[in-house]
PDB file of C-alpha atoms in Angstrom:
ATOM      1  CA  UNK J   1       0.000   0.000   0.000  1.00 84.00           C
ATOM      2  CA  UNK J   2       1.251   3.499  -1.229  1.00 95.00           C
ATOM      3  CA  UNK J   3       0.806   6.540   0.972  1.00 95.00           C
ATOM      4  CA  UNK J   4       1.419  10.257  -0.591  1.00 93.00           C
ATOM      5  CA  UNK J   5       1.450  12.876   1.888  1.00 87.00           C
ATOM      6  CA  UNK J   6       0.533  15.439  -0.920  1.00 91.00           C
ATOM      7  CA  UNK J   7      -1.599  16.159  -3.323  1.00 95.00           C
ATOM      8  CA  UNK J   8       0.104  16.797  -6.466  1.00 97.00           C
ATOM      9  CA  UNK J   9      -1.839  19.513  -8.638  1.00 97.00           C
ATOM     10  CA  UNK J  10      -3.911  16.871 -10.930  1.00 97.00           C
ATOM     11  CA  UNK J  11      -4.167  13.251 -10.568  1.00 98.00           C
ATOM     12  CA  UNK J  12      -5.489  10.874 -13.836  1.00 98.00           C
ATOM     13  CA  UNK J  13      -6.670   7.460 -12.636  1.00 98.00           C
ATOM     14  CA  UNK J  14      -7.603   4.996 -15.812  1.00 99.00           C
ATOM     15  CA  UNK J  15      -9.825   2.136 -15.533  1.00 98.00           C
ATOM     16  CA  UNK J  16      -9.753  -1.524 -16.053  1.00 98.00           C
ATOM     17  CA  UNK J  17      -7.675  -2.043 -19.494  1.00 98.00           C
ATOM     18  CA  UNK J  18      -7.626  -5.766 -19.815  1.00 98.00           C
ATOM     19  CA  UNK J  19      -4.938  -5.686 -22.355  1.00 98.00           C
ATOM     20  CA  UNK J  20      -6.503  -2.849 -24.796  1.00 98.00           C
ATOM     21  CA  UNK J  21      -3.087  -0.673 -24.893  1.00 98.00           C
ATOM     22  CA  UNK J  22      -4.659   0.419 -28.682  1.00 98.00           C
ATOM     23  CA  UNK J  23      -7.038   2.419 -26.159  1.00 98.00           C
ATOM     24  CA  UNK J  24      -4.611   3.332 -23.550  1.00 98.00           C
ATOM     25  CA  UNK J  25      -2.619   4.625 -25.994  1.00 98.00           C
ATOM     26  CA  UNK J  26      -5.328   6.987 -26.933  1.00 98.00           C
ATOM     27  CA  UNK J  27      -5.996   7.735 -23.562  1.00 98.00           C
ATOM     28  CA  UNK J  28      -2.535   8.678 -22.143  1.00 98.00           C
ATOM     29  CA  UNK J  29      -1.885  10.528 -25.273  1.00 98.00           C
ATOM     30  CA  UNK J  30      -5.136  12.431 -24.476  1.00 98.00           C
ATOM     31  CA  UNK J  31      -3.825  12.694 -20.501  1.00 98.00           C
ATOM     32  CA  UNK J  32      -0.153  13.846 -22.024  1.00 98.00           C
ATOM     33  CA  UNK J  33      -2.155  16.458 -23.653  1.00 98.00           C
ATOM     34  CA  UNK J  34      -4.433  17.571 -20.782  1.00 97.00           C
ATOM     35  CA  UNK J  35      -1.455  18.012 -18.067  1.00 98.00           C
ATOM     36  CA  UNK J  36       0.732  19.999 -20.835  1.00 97.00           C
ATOM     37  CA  UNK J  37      -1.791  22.917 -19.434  1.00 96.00           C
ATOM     38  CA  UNK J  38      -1.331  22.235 -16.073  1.00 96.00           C
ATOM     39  CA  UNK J  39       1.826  23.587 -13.874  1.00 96.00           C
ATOM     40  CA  UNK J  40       3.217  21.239 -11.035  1.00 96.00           C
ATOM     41  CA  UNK J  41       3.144  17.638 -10.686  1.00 96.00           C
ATOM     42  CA  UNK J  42       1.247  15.076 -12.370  1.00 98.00           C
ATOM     43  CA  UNK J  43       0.443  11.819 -11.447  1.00 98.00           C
ATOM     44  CA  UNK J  44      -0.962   8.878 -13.011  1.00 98.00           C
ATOM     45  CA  UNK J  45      -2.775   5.921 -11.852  1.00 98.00           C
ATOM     46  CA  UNK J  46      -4.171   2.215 -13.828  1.00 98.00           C
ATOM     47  CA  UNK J  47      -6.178   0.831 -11.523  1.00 98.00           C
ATOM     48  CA  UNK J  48      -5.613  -2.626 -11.778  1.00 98.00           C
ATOM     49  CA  UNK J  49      -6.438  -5.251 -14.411  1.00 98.00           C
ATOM     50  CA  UNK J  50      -4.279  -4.277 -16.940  1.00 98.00           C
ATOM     51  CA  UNK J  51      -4.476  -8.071 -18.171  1.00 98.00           C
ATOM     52  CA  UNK J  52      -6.597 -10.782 -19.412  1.00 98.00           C
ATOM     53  CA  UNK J  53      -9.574 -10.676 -22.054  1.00 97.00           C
ATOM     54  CA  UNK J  54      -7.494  -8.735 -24.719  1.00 97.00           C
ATOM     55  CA  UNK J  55      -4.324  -9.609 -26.773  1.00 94.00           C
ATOM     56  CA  UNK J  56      -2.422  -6.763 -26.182  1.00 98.00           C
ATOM     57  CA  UNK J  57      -1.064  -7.487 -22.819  1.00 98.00           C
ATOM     58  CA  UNK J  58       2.565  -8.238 -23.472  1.00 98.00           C
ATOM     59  CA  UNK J  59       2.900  -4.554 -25.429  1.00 98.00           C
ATOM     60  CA  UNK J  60       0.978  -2.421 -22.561  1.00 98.00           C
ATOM     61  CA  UNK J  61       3.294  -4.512 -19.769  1.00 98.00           C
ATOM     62  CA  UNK J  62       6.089  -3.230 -22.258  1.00 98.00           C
ATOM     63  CA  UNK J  63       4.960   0.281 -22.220  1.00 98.00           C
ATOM     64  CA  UNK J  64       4.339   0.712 -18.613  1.00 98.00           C
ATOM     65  CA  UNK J  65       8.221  -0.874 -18.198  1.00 98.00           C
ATOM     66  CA  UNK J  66       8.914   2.289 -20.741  1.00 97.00           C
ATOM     67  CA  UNK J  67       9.991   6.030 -18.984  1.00 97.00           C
ATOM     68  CA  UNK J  68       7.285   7.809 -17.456  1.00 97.00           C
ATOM     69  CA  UNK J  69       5.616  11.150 -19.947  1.00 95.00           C
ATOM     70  CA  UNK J  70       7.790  13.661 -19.135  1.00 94.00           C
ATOM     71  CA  UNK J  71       6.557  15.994 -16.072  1.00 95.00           C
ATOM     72  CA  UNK J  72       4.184  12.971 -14.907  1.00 98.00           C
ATOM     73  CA  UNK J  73       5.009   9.712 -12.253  1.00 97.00           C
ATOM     74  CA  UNK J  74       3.140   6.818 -13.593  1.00 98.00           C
ATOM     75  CA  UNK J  75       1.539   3.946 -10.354  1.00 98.00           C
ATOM     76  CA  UNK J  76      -0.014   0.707 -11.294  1.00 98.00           C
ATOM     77  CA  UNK J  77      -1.574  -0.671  -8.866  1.00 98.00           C
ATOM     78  CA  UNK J  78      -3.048  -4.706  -8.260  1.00 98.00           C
ATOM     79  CA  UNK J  79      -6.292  -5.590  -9.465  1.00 98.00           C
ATOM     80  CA  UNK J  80      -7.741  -9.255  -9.115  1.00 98.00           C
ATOM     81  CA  UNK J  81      -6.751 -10.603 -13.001  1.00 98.00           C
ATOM     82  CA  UNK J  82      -3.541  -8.859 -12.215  1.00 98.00           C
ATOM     83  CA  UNK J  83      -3.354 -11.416  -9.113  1.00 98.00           C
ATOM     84  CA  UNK J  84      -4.305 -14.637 -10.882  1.00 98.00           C
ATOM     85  CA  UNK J  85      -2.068 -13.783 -13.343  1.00 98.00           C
ATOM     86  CA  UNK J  86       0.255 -13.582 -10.684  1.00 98.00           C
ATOM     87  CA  UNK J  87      -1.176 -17.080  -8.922  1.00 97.00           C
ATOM     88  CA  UNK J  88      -1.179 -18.693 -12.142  1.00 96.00           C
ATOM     89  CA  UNK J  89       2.597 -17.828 -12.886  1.00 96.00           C
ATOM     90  CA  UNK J  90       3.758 -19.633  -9.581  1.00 95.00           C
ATOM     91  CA  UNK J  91       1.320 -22.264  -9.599  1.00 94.00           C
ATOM     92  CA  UNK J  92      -0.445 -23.027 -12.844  1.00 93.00           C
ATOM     93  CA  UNK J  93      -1.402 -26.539 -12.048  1.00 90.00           C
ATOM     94  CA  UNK J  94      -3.573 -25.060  -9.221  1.00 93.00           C
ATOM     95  CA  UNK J  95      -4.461 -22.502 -10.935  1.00 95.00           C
ATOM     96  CA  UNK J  96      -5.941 -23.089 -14.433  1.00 92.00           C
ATOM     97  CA  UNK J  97      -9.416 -21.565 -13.756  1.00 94.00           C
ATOM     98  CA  UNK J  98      -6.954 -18.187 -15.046  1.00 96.00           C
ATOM     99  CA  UNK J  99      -6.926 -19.375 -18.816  1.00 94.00           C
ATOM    100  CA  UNK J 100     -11.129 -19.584 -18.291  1.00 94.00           C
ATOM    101  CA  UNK J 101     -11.140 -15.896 -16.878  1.00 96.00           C
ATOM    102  CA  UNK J 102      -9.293 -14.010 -19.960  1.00 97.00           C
ATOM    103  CA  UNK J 103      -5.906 -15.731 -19.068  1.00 97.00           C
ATOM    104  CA  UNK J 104      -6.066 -17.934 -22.101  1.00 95.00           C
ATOM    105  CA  UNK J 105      -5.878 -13.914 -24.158  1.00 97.00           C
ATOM    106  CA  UNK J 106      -2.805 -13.076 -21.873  1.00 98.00           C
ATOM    107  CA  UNK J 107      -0.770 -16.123 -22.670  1.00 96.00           C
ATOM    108  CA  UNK J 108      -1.805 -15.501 -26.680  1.00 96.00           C
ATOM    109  CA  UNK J 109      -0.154 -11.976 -26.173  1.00 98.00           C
ATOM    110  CA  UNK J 110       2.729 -13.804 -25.747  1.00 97.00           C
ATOM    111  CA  UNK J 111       2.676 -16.227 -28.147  1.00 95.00           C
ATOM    112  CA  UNK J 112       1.484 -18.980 -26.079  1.00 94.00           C
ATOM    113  CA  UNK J 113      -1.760 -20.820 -27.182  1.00 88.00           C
ATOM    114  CA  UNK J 114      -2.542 -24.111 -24.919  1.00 79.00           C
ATOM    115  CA  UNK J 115      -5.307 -25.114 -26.642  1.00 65.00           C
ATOM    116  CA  UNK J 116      -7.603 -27.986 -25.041  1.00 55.00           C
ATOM    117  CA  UNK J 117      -4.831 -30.661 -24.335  1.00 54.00           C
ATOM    118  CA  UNK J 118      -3.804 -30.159 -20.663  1.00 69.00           C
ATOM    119  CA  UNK J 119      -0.015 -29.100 -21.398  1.00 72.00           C
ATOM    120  CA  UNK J 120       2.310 -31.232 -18.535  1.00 76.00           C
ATOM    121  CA  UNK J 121       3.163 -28.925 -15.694  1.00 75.00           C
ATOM    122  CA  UNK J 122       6.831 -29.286 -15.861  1.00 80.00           C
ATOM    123  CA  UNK J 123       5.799 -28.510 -20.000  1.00 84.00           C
ATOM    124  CA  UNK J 124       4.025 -25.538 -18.715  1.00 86.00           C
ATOM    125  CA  UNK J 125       6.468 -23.923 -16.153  1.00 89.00           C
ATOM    126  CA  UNK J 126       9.306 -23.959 -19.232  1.00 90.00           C
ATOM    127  CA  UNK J 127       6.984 -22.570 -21.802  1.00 92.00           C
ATOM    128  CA  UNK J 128       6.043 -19.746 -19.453  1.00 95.00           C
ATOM    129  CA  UNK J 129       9.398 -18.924 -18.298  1.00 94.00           C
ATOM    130  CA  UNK J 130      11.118 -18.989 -21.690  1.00 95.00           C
ATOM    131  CA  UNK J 131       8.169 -16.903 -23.275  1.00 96.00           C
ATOM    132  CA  UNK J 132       7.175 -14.353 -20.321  1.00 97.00           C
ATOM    133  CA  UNK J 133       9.606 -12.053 -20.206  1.00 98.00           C
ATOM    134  CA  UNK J 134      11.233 -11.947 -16.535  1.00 98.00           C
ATOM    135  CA  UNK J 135      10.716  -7.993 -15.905  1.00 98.00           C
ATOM    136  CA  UNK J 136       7.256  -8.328 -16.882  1.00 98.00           C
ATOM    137  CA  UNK J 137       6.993 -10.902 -13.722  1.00 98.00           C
ATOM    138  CA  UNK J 138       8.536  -9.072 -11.606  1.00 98.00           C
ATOM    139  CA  UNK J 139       6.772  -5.921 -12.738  1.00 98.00           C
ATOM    140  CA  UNK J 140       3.337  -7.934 -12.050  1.00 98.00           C
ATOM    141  CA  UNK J 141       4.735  -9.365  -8.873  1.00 98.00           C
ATOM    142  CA  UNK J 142       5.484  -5.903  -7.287  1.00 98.00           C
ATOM    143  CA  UNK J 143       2.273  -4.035  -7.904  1.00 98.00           C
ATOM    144  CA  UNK J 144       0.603  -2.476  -4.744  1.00 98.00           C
ATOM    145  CA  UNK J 145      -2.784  -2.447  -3.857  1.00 98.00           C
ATOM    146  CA  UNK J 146      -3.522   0.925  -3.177  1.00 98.00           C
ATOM    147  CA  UNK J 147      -2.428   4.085  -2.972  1.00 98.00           C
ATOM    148  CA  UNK J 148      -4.114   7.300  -0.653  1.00 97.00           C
ATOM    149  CA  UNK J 149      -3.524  10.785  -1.159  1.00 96.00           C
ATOM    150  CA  UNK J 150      -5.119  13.201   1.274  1.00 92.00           C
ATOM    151  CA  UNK J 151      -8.679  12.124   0.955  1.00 93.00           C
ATOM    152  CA  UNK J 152      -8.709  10.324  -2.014  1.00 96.00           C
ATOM    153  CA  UNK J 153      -7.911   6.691  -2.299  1.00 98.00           C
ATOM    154  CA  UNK J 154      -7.099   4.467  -4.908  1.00 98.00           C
ATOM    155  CA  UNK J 155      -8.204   0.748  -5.002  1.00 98.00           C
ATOM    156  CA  UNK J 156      -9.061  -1.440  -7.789  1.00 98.00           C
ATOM    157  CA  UNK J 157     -12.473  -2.795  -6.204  1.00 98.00           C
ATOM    158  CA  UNK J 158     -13.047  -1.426  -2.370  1.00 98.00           C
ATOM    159  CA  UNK J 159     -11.680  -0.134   0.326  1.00 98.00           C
ATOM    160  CA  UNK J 160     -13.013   0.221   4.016  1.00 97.00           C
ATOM    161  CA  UNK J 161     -13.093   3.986   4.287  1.00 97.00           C
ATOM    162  CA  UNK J 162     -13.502   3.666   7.944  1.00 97.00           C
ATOM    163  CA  UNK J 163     -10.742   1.429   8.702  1.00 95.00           C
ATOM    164  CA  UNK J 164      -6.560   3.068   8.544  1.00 93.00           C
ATOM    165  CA  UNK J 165      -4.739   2.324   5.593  1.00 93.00           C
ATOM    166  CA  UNK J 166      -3.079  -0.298   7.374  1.00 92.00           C
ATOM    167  CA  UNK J 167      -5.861  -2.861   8.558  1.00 95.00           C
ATOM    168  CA  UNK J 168      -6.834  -3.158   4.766  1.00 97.00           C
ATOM    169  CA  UNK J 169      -7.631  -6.524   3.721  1.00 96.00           C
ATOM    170  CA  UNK J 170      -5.984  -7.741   0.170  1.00 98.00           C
ATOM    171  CA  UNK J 171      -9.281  -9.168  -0.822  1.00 98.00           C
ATOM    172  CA  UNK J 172     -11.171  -6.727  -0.295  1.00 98.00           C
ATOM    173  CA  UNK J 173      -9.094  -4.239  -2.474  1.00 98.00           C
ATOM    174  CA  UNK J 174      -8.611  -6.709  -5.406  1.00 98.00           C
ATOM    175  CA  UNK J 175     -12.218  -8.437  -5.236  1.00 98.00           C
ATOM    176  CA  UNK J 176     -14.552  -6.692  -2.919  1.00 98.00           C
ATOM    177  CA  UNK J 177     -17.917  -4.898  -3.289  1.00 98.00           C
ATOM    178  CA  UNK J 178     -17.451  -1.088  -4.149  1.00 98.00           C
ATOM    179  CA  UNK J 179     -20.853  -0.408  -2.945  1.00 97.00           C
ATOM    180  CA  UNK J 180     -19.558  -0.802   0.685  1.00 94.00           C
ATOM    181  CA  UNK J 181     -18.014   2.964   0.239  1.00 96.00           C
ATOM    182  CA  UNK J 182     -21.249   4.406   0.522  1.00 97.00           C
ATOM    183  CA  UNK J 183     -21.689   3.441   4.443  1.00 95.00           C
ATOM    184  CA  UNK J 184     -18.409   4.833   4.989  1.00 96.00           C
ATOM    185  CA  UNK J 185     -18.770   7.704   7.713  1.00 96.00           C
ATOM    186  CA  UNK J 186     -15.323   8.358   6.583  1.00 95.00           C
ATOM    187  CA  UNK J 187     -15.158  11.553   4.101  1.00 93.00           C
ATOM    188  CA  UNK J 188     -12.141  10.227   2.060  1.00 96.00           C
ATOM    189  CA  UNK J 189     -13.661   9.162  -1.721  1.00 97.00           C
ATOM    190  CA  UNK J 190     -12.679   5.851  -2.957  1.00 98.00           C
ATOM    191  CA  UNK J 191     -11.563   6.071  -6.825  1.00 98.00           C
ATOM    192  CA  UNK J 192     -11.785   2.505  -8.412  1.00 98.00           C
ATOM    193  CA  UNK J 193     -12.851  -0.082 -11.514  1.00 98.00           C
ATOM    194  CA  UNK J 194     -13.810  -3.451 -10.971  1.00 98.00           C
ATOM    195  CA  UNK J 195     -17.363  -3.316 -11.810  1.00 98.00           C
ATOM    196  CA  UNK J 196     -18.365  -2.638 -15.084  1.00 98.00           C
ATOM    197  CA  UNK J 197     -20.454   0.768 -15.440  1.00 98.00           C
ATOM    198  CA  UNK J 198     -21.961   2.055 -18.815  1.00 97.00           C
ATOM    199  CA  UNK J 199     -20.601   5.371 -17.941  1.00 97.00           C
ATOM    200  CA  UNK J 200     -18.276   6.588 -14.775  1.00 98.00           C
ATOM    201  CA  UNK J 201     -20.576   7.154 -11.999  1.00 98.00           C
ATOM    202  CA  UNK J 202     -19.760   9.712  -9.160  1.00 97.00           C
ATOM    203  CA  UNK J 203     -22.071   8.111  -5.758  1.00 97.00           C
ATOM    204  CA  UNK J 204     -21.190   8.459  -2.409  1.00 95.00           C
ATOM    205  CA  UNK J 205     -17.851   8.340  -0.879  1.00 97.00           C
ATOM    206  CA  UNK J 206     -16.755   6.812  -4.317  1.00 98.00           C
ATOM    207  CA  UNK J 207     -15.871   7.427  -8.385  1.00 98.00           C
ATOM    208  CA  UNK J 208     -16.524   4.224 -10.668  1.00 98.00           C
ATOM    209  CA  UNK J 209     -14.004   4.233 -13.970  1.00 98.00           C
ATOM    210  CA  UNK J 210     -14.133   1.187 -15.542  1.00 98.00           C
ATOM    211  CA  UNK J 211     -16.435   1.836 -18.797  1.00 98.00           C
ATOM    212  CA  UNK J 212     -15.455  -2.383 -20.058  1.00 98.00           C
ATOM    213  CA  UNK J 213     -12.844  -1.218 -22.191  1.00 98.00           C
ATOM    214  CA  UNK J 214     -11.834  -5.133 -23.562  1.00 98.00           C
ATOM    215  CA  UNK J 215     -15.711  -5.041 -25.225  1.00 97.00           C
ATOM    216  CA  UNK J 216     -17.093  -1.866 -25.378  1.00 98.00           C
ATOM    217  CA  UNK J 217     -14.110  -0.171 -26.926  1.00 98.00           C
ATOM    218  CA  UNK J 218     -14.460   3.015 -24.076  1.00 98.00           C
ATOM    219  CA  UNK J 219     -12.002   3.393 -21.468  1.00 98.00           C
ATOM    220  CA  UNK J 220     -12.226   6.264 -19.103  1.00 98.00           C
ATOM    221  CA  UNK J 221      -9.986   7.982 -16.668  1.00 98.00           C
ATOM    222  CA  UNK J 222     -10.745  10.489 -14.149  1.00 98.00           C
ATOM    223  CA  UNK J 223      -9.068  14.273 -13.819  1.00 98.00           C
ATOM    224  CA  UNK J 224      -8.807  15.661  -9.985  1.00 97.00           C
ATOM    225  CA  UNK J 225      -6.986  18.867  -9.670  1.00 97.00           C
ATOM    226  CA  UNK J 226      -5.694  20.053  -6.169  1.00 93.00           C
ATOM    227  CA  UNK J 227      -8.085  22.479  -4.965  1.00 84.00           C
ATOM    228  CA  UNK J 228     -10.972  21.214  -6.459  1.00 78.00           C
ATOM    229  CA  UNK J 229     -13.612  18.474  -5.561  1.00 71.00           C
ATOM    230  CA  UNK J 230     -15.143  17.869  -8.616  1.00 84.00           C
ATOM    231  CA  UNK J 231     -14.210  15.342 -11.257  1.00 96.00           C
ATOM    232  CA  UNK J 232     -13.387  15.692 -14.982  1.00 97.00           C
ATOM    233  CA  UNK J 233     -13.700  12.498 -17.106  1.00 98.00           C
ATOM    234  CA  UNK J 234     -11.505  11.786 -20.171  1.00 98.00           C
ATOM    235  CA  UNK J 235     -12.230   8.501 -22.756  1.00 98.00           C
ATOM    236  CA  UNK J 236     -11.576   7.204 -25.411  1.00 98.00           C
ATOM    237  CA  UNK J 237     -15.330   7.248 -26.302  1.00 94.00           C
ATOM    238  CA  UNK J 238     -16.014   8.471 -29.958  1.00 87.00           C
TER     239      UNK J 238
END
């Protein structure tokens, strides 16, 4: 978990990707664009599940492993495909259920296709390591699960609002319910993805992003500007 003790003067947060870098290269491009008018530091935030379901994976993992735009820091954080990925990587006999869930897309990205046959796991763990490249691992490996700055805080799915940044359960930031925000007595505003909206939704105590990018073809990010509470909302929408 990632902890900024200021708020720098905008922050973009994207929604879930799932391997569409065609659209996320629209979208930073359109971010690049929007902070070029903007003095002082920029920051910008994926919110998790930046794999599975598409087939450009292996070049957005490549990107992201790229510098930064100039002027702006870039934070990935962990969302739940992000973590089977992850799962499946150490594991993949316990863990095929992955190549059901958009994993199959992922491994395509990267030349691997499995097909039906179940591949030997000793078969397996040598395809993967000779055709995953190692920094892209360790890049997946590493991501955090959130991030908080001032009031707002970053999560794929949920976060207890209530709770300190600390006593956050893993779960609930990959896989849990973003609804649960809206009880929060706390006034910090959860940004996150996770569950598919036909348009980004501002409710209580949170801001829902992810617009289904991998099938609708619209992914969204969100514009907050030190100094001011309300939202702007960039996409790749036509």
């Amino acid at each position: 978990m990632l902890h900024l003790p200021k708020m720098p003067a905008a922050i973009y947060a994207v929604g879930d990707i799932h391997g569409r870098f065609d659209l996320y290269q629209r979208l930073e491009q359109q971010i690049i664009e929007d902070a070029a008018t903007i003095d002082g530091p920029k920051l910008l935030i994926l919110l998790g599940d930046i794999v599975d379901r598409s087939a450009g994976v292996s070049e957005l993992i490549d990107h992201l492993l790229a510098p930064e735009p100039a002027g702006i820091q870039r934070v990935t954080l962990c969302g739940n495909h992000d973590d089977m990925m992850c799962r499946f990587l150490d594991d993949p006999a316990g863990n095929r259920a992955w190549l059901d869930c958009g994993g199959a897309e992922t491994l395509a990205s990267y030349g691997l296709h499995l097909g039906e046959a179940r591949t030997p796991t000793k078969t397996l763990k040598h395809q993967l390591t000779t055709s995953i490249p190692l920094d892209h691992r360790d890049f997946l490996m590493g991501l955090p699960l959130s991030l908080t700055v001032g009031d707002y805080v970053f999560a794929h799915a949920s976060y207890d609002l209530d709770k300190p940044d600390a006593r956050q359960d893993a779960q609930t930031l990959m896989w849990g319910n973003p609804a649960l925000a809206e009880r929060a007595k706390s006034r910090r505003i959860l940004i996150h993805g996770h569950v598919i909206e036909d348009e980004p939704r501002i409710r209580p105590n949170r801001i829902s992003i992810d617009t289904g990018a991998y099938k609708t073809g619209i992914l969204t990010a969100v514009r907050l500007l030190a100094g001011e509470r309300g939202p702007t909302f960039l996409s790749t929408k036509p």
